[in-house]
Coordinates of C-alpha atoms in Angstrom, one line a residue:
M1 CA 10.0 -19.5 -19.9
R2 CA 10.1 -22.1 -18.2
R3 CA 9.6 -23.6 -14.7
I4 CA 12.1 -23.6 -12.2
L5 CA 11.6 -25.7 -9.0
T6 CA 14.3 -25.9 -6.4
A7 CA 13.7 -26.9 -2.8
A8 CA 14.7 -23.3 -2.0
A9 CA 11.5 -21.7 -3.4
L10 CA 9.3 -24.3 -2.6
A11 CA 10.5 -23.6 0.8
A12 CA 9.2 -20.2 0.3
G13 CA 6.5 -21.0 -1.7
T14 CA 5.2 -22.9 1.2
A15 CA 5.8 -20.2 4.3
L16 CA 3.7 -17.5 2.0
G17 CA 1.0 -20.6 1.8
F18 CA 1.6 -21.1 -1.6
A19 CA 0.5 -24.2 -3.0
G20 CA 1.8 -26.4 -6.0
A21 CA 5.4 -25.0 -7.9
A22 CA 6.3 -21.6 -7.4
Y23 CA 6.4 -20.9 -10.7
A24 CA 10.0 -19.1 -11.5
T25 CA 9.7 -16.2 -13.8
D26 CA 10.2 -12.1 -14.3
L27 CA 8.0 -9.6 -12.9
E28 CA 8.3 -6.1 -13.2
V29 CA 7.2 -3.3 -10.2
T30 CA 6.8 0.0 -11.2
H31 CA 6.5 2.6 -8.5
W32 CA 8.0 6.3 -7.7
W33 CA 10.2 4.6 -3.8
T34 CA 12.9 6.3 -5.4
S35 CA 14.7 8.3 -2.1
G36 CA 17.2 7.1 0.0
G37 CA 14.6 5.5 3.1
E38 CA 11.7 4.5 0.2
A39 CA 14.5 2.0 -1.9
A40 CA 15.9 0.9 1.7
A41 CA 12.1 -0.4 2.4
V42 CA 11.2 -1.7 -1.8
A43 CA 14.1 -3.7 -1.7
E44 CA 12.4 -5.5 1.6
L45 CA 9.5 -6.1 -1.0
A46 CA 11.8 -7.6 -3.4
K47 CA 13.7 -10.0 -1.5
A48 CA 10.2 -11.6 -0.7
F49 CA 9.2 -12.0 -4.1
D50 CA 12.3 -13.5 -4.9
A51 CA 12.4 -15.5 -2.3
T52 CA 9.6 -17.6 -3.9
G53 CA 11.7 -18.4 -7.2
N54 CA 10.4 -15.6 -8.9
K55 CA 12.2 -12.8 -10.1
W56 CA 11.5 -8.5 -9.4
V57 CA 12.2 -6.9 -11.5
D58 CA 12.0 -2.8 -10.6
G59 CA 10.7 -0.6 -12.3
A60 CA 10.9 2.8 -10.1
I61 CA 10.1 5.6 -12.3
A62 CA 12.1 9.1 -10.4
G63 CA 9.8 12.0 -9.7
S64 CA 6.4 12.0 -7.1
G65 CA 3.9 9.8 -7.2
G66 CA 2.3 12.7 -9.7
T67 CA 5.2 12.0 -12.2
A68 CA 5.0 8.9 -12.0
R69 CA 0.9 8.3 -12.0
P70 CA 0.7 9.3 -16.0
I71 CA 3.5 7.2 -16.8
M72 CA 2.0 4.4 -15.2
I73 CA -1.5 4.8 -16.4
S74 CA -0.2 5.4 -19.8
R75 CA 1.5 2.1 -20.7
I76 CA -1.5 0.0 -19.0
T77 CA -4.3 2.5 -21.5
G78 CA -1.5 1.5 -24.4
G79 CA -1.4 -2.3 -24.1
D80 CA 2.2 -2.2 -22.6
P81 CA 1.4 -2.8 -18.6
M82 CA 3.9 -4.3 -16.1
G83 CA 3.4 -7.4 -13.2
A84 CA 1.8 -4.9 -11.0
T85 CA 2.3 -1.3 -10.1
Q86 CA 1.9 1.4 -7.2
F87 CA -0.8 3.1 -6.5
N88 CA -2.4 4.9 -3.4
H89 CA -5.3 3.4 -2.6
G90 CA -9.1 4.9 -3.2
R91 CA -9.5 6.2 -6.6
Q92 CA -6.8 6.3 -8.2
A93 CA -7.2 3.5 -10.3
E94 CA -10.7 3.8 -10.8
E95 CA -11.2 4.4 -14.5
L96 CA -8.2 1.8 -15.4
V97 CA -11.0 -0.6 -13.2
Q98 CA -13.9 0.2 -15.1
A99 CA -12.6 -0.1 -18.1
G100 CA -11.7 -3.7 -17.4
L101 CA -8.1 -3.3 -17.2
M102 CA -7.1 -4.3 -13.8
R103 CA -7.0 -8.1 -12.1
D104 CA -10.1 -8.5 -10.1
L105 CA -8.6 -10.2 -6.8
T106 CA -11.3 -11.3 -4.9
D107 CA -10.1 -15.7 -5.1
I108 CA -7.2 -14.0 -3.7
A109 CA -8.1 -12.2 -1.1
T110 CA -10.7 -14.7 0.3
K111 CA -7.7 -17.0 0.3
G112 CA -6.0 -15.3 2.2
K113 CA -8.8 -14.0 4.3
W114 CA -8.0 -10.3 3.4
T115 CA -10.9 -8.9 5.7
E116 CA -10.2 -10.8 8.6
V117 CA -6.6 -9.8 8.3
V118 CA -6.4 -5.6 7.0
R119 CA -7.5 -2.9 9.1
P120 CA -8.9 -0.7 9.5
K121 CA -11.3 -2.0 7.6
G122 CA -11.4 1.0 5.4
L123 CA -8.1 0.0 3.6
L124 CA -9.7 -2.5 1.7
D125 CA -13.4 -1.3 1.0
S126 CA -10.0 1.9 -0.2
C127 CA -9.8 -1.1 -3.2
T128 CA -13.0 -2.7 -3.9
I129 CA -15.6 -1.8 -6.8
D130 CA -18.3 -2.6 -7.2
G131 CA -18.4 -5.7 -4.9
K132 CA -14.6 -6.8 -6.6
I133 CA -11.1 -6.7 -4.7
Y134 CA -9.3 -4.6 -7.0
C135 CA -5.6 -4.4 -5.1
V136 CA -3.2 -4.7 -2.3
P137 CA -3.0 -2.6 0.4
V138 CA 0.6 -2.2 1.8
N139 CA 0.4 -0.1 4.1
I140 CA -1.1 3.2 6.7
H141 CA 0.8 6.3 5.8
S142 CA -0.9 9.3 7.8
W143 CA 0.0 13.0 6.2
Q144 CA -0.7 14.3 9.8
W145 CA 3.1 14.1 11.3
L146 CA 5.5 17.8 11.9
W147 CA 8.6 16.3 11.8
L148 CA 11.3 18.6 13.9
S149 CA 15.2 19.1 14.5
N150 CA 16.1 19.1 18.2
E151 CA 19.1 20.5 17.1
A152 CA 17.9 23.3 14.8
F153 CA 16.0 24.6 18.1
A154 CA 18.6 23.6 20.7
K155 CA 20.7 26.1 18.0
A156 CA 18.0 28.5 18.4
G157 CA 17.5 28.3 21.7
V158 CA 13.7 27.0 22.3
A159 CA 11.9 24.5 23.3
V160 CA 11.3 22.1 21.5
P161 CA 8.3 22.6 20.3
K162 CA 4.9 20.7 21.3
N163 CA 2.6 21.8 18.8
W164 CA 1.9 24.1 15.9
D165 CA 1.1 27.1 17.7
E166 CA 4.5 26.4 20.0
Y167 CA 5.5 26.8 16.9
V168 CA 4.7 29.3 14.8
A169 CA 5.6 31.4 18.2
A170 CA 9.4 29.9 17.5
A171 CA 10.3 30.9 14.2
P172 CA 11.1 33.9 14.5
A173 CA 14.0 32.4 16.6
L174 CA 14.7 30.1 14.5
E175 CA 15.3 33.2 11.4
K176 CA 17.4 35.0 13.5
A177 CA 19.8 31.4 14.4
G178 CA 19.7 31.2 9.8
I179 CA 17.7 28.8 10.0
V180 CA 14.7 28.1 7.3
P181 CA 11.3 27.3 10.4
L182 CA 9.8 25.4 8.0
A183 CA 11.0 23.4 5.2
V184 CA 8.0 23.0 2.4
G185 CA 9.5 21.2 -1.4
G186 CA 8.1 23.4 -4.1
Q187 CA 6.3 20.2 -5.6
P188 CA 2.4 20.8 -5.4
W189 CA 1.0 17.4 -4.2
Q190 CA 3.0 19.0 -0.9
T191 CA 1.4 22.4 -0.4
S192 CA -1.7 21.2 -1.0
G193 CA -0.9 17.9 1.4
A194 CA 0.3 20.8 4.3
F195 CA -3.3 22.4 3.2
D196 CA -4.6 19.0 4.5
V197 CA -3.4 18.4 7.6
L198 CA -3.6 22.4 8.8
L199 CA -7.0 21.7 8.0
L200 CA -7.4 18.9 10.2
A201 CA -5.2 19.7 12.7
V202 CA -6.8 23.4 12.9
G203 CA -9.7 22.9 11.7
G204 CA -11.1 19.4 13.5
T205 CA -11.7 16.1 12.5
D206 CA -15.8 17.0 11.9
A207 CA -14.8 20.1 9.8
F208 CA -12.4 18.3 7.5
L209 CA -15.2 16.1 6.7
K210 CA -18.0 18.5 6.3
V211 CA -15.0 19.9 3.7
Y212 CA -13.5 16.7 1.2
K213 CA -16.7 14.5 1.8
D214 CA -19.4 16.4 2.2
K215 CA -18.3 18.6 0.7
D216 CA -19.6 21.6 1.4
G217 CA -18.9 24.7 -0.5
E218 CA -20.1 27.6 1.7
F219 CA -18.8 25.4 4.8
A220 CA -15.3 26.0 3.2
G221 CA -15.8 29.7 2.6
G222 CA -17.3 30.7 6.0
A223 CA -14.9 31.4 8.7
E224 CA -14.4 27.9 10.9
I225 CA -11.8 27.2 7.6
A226 CA -10.6 31.0 7.6
K227 CA -8.4 29.7 10.7
V228 CA -6.9 27.2 8.8
F229 CA -6.2 30.0 5.2
K230 CA -4.9 31.9 8.7
A231 CA -2.3 29.0 9.9
A232 CA -1.2 28.6 5.8
D233 CA -0.2 31.9 5.7
D234 CA 1.8 31.6 8.9
A235 CA 3.0 28.3 7.0
R236 CA 4.2 30.2 3.7
K237 CA 5.6 33.4 5.4
M238 CA 7.9 30.7 8.3
S239 CA 8.6 28.0 4.5
K240 CA 10.3 30.9 2.5
G241 CA 14.0 30.4 2.0
T242 CA 12.8 27.0 1.3
N243 CA 14.4 26.4 -1.8
V244 CA 14.4 22.8 -2.9
Q245 CA 12.1 20.9 -4.8
D246 CA 11.3 17.1 -2.9
W247 CA 10.6 16.5 -0.3
N248 CA 13.3 14.8 0.5
Q249 CA 15.4 17.2 0.4
A250 CA 13.0 19.0 2.4
T251 CA 13.4 16.7 4.5
N252 CA 16.9 16.7 4.6
M253 CA 16.9 19.7 5.7
V254 CA 15.0 18.8 8.7
I255 CA 17.7 15.5 9.5
T256 CA 20.7 18.7 9.1
G257 CA 19.7 21.5 10.8
K258 CA 19.1 23.5 8.1
A259 CA 14.8 23.2 8.6
G260 CA 13.3 23.4 12.0
G261 CA 10.9 20.7 11.0
Q262 CA 9.1 19.9 7.8
I263 CA 4.5 18.8 7.8
M264 CA 4.9 15.4 6.1
G265 CA 3.8 12.5 5.8
D266 CA 5.1 10.2 8.1
W267 CA 7.6 8.0 5.0
A268 CA 9.7 11.2 6.1
Q269 CA 10.9 8.5 8.8
G270 CA 12.4 6.5 6.6
E271 CA 15.1 9.5 5.4
F272 CA 15.4 9.8 8.8
Q273 CA 16.5 5.9 9.4
V274 CA 18.4 5.7 6.5
A275 CA 20.9 8.5 7.8
G276 CA 20.7 7.2 11.1
K277 CA 18.8 9.7 13.6
V278 CA 17.0 8.5 16.9
A279 CA 13.4 9.4 17.2
G280 CA 12.6 11.1 20.6
K281 CA 16.1 12.2 19.9
D282 CA 18.5 13.5 17.1
Y283 CA 14.4 14.3 16.2
T284 CA 11.1 14.7 17.5
C285 CA 7.8 14.0 15.7
L286 CA 4.2 15.2 16.6
P287 CA 1.1 13.5 14.9
G288 CA -1.3 16.4 14.0
L289 CA 1.1 18.9 14.6
G290 CA 0.3 18.0 18.1
M291 CA -3.2 19.5 18.2
S292 CA -5.7 16.6 16.4
N293 CA -5.1 13.3 18.2
A294 CA -6.6 11.8 14.7
L295 CA -5.2 9.9 12.2
A296 CA -5.8 9.4 8.2
T297 CA -5.8 5.7 6.6
G298 CA -4.2 6.9 3.7
G299 CA -1.2 4.5 2.0
D300 CA 0.0 2.7 -0.6
A301 CA -1.4 -0.4 -2.8
F302 CA -0.3 -2.7 -5.6
Y303 CA -2.6 -3.0 -8.3
F304 CA -2.5 -6.0 -10.9
P305 CA -4.0 -5.2 -15.0
L306 CA -4.2 -7.8 -16.5
L307 CA -2.3 -10.2 -18.8
K308 CA -1.8 -12.4 -20.9
D309 CA 1.1 -14.7 -19.8
A310 CA 0.0 -17.4 -18.1
E311 CA 3.7 -17.6 -16.1
K312 CA 3.6 -13.4 -15.2
A313 CA 0.0 -14.0 -13.9
K314 CA 0.5 -17.1 -11.8
A315 CA 3.5 -15.0 -10.5
Q316 CA 1.2 -12.0 -9.7
E317 CA -0.9 -14.2 -7.1
V318 CA 2.4 -15.0 -5.5
L319 CA 2.9 -11.6 -5.1
A320 CA -0.2 -10.2 -3.8
E321 CA 0.4 -13.2 -1.0
T322 CA 4.1 -12.0 -0.8
L323 CA 3.0 -8.1 0.0
L324 CA 0.6 -9.1 2.6
D325 CA 3.1 -11.2 4.5
P326 CA 3.5 -10.6 8.4
K327 CA 7.6 -10.9 7.6
T328 CA 7.5 -8.5 4.7
Q329 CA 4.9 -6.9 6.5
V330 CA 7.0 -6.1 9.2
A331 CA 10.4 -6.4 7.4
F332 CA 9.5 -3.2 4.5
N333 CA 7.1 -1.1 6.7
L334 CA 10.0 0.1 9.6
K335 CA 11.9 1.4 6.6
K336 CA 9.3 2.5 5.1
G337 CA 8.1 4.9 8.4
S338 CA 4.9 3.6 7.4
L339 CA 1.8 1.1 9.8
P340 CA 1.4 -2.2 8.9
V341 CA -2.3 -3.2 7.1
R342 CA -2.2 -6.5 9.6
G343 CA -2.9 -6.1 13.2
D344 CA -1.5 -9.8 14.0
V345 CA 2.4 -8.1 13.7
D346 CA 5.4 -8.6 16.1
L347 CA 6.3 -4.7 16.6
N348 CA 8.6 -4.9 18.8
S349 CA 11.5 -2.9 17.5
A350 CA 8.7 0.2 16.2
N351 CA 10.5 3.1 17.4
D352 CA 9.2 6.4 19.0
C353 CA 7.5 7.5 16.7
M354 CA 5.6 4.6 15.0
K355 CA 4.8 3.6 18.2
K356 CA 2.4 7.6 18.6
G357 CA 1.2 6.1 15.0
L358 CA -0.2 3.0 16.2
D359 CA -1.7 4.1 20.0
I360 CA -3.5 6.5 17.9
L361 CA -4.8 3.9 15.8
A362 CA -5.3 1.7 18.8
K363 CA -8.2 3.9 20.0
G364 CA -10.0 3.9 16.5
T365 CA -8.8 7.7 16.1
V366 CA -8.7 7.5 11.7
I367 CA -10.4 8.8 9.1
P368 CA -10.3 8.5 5.0
W369 CA -8.4 10.9 3.9
T370 CA -8.4 13.0 0.6
D371 CA -7.0 10.3 -1.7
Q372 CA -10.0 8.1 -0.8
L373 CA -12.7 11.5 -0.6
L374 CA -11.8 12.9 -3.6
S375 CA -11.0 12.9 -7.1
Q376 CA -7.8 13.4 -9.3
D377 CA -9.4 16.2 -11.3
T378 CA -10.3 18.0 -8.1
Q379 CA -7.5 16.8 -6.2
K380 CA -5.1 18.4 -9.8
Q381 CA -7.5 21.6 -8.5
K382 CA -6.2 21.9 -5.6
E383 CA -3.1 20.8 -5.9
D384 CA -2.6 24.1 -8.5
L385 CA -4.2 26.6 -6.2
F386 CA -2.1 26.1 -2.8
S387 CA 0.9 25.6 -5.3
E388 CA 0.8 29.4 -6.6
F389 CA -0.8 30.4 -2.9
F390 CA 2.9 29.3 -1.3
A391 CA 4.6 30.6 -4.7
K392 CA 2.8 34.5 -4.6
P393 CA 2.8 36.0 -1.2
D394 CA 0.8 39.0 -2.9
L395 CA -2.1 35.9 -3.6
T396 CA -4.6 37.0 -0.2
V397 CA -6.4 34.9 1.7
E398 CA -9.1 35.8 1.3
D399 CA -9.2 34.3 -2.6
A400 CA -6.8 31.7 -2.6
Q401 CA -10.4 30.7 -0.3
K402 CA -12.5 31.6 -2.0
R403 CA -11.1 30.0 -5.0
F404 CA -10.9 26.6 -2.9
A405 CA -14.3 27.3 -1.8
D406 CA -15.2 27.4 -5.5
I407 CA -13.2 23.8 -6.4
V408 CA -15.4 22.3 -2.6
S409 CA -18.7 23.1 -4.4
S410 CA -18.1 21.0 -7.8
A411 CA -15.8 18.6 -6.3
D412 CA -16.4 15.0 -7.8

């Protein structure tokens, strides 16, 4: 692979703090960002990397992370690694790191002073195994949002709810107007995630951490969590008639007024933006379902498999630095709907929903999410349970809670 040093590449490299020559080489980057809003966001990363004189080769894998991750892992373990790959920061790449297949980024992180600019600190902690840093966090995603269609509630003749309880109370009016109250797609991670959001909003922060951090199975089977399962039962009744599979299809139901709302992470905001909808005018966002002033600091990160090609290995370093460049952070996150991981960037152009998230983040009301607290095996068990719970009305609340408590008891 030949090296090309151009004035433009050198200027871009200097702007990003790179020293020496820019290495012009192709670097395949795999990810599962394929919806309209996600594609617009990832294009910003590609543009920034291409400006260094290298070439982002897009390896988008259609479907959710649950579909993409096994493909990514299979390639890495099978000897066909990509240049970089998206995972959620947490424990998803833990076994790959332990197998010695992922690149140690500690020297790059030290040079870039990541510990000083990445916030909250827990994001970088989730990239750290045995004292070494293995990933670059690129955003702060939080699951704890209720997205509401102002048009749908106007059509139903009821006020836009301010919290989950008001939303449940408005469901009959929405149904009478021919509107699905709650859009929930058929992917298992959606139903599992919705339950987790309800656990935090209805049960509270202490209950959430007691279940998923302490893994207290007895508590998970008790009266406090029974209240959460009651809310989950309301949610599955409200979601009847959704009849879509992908999360962005469910989001589109809210955008078009066919559904009253959706429990989904802040990445849904990217879909509203692509559709030209304005936060606070066309749609309403309720962090914590309007009941909790806490956000989880989950999100996306890029890992870098070990490569033998020296030029591609150098390009990996350039990409790692590019991902955390302040301008790249702003451009990417404004389109992704997420929050930047840097605390020193200009967000004057942030919309109403992003400002709500930033306000909560500034107050320090943040907690780790399930990707950081549970193994992938436990996550899969949980997804299977709630996929069945939402699909089968005859699965009772009591039986579902008992199975949930068993999962928590054996969680790792």
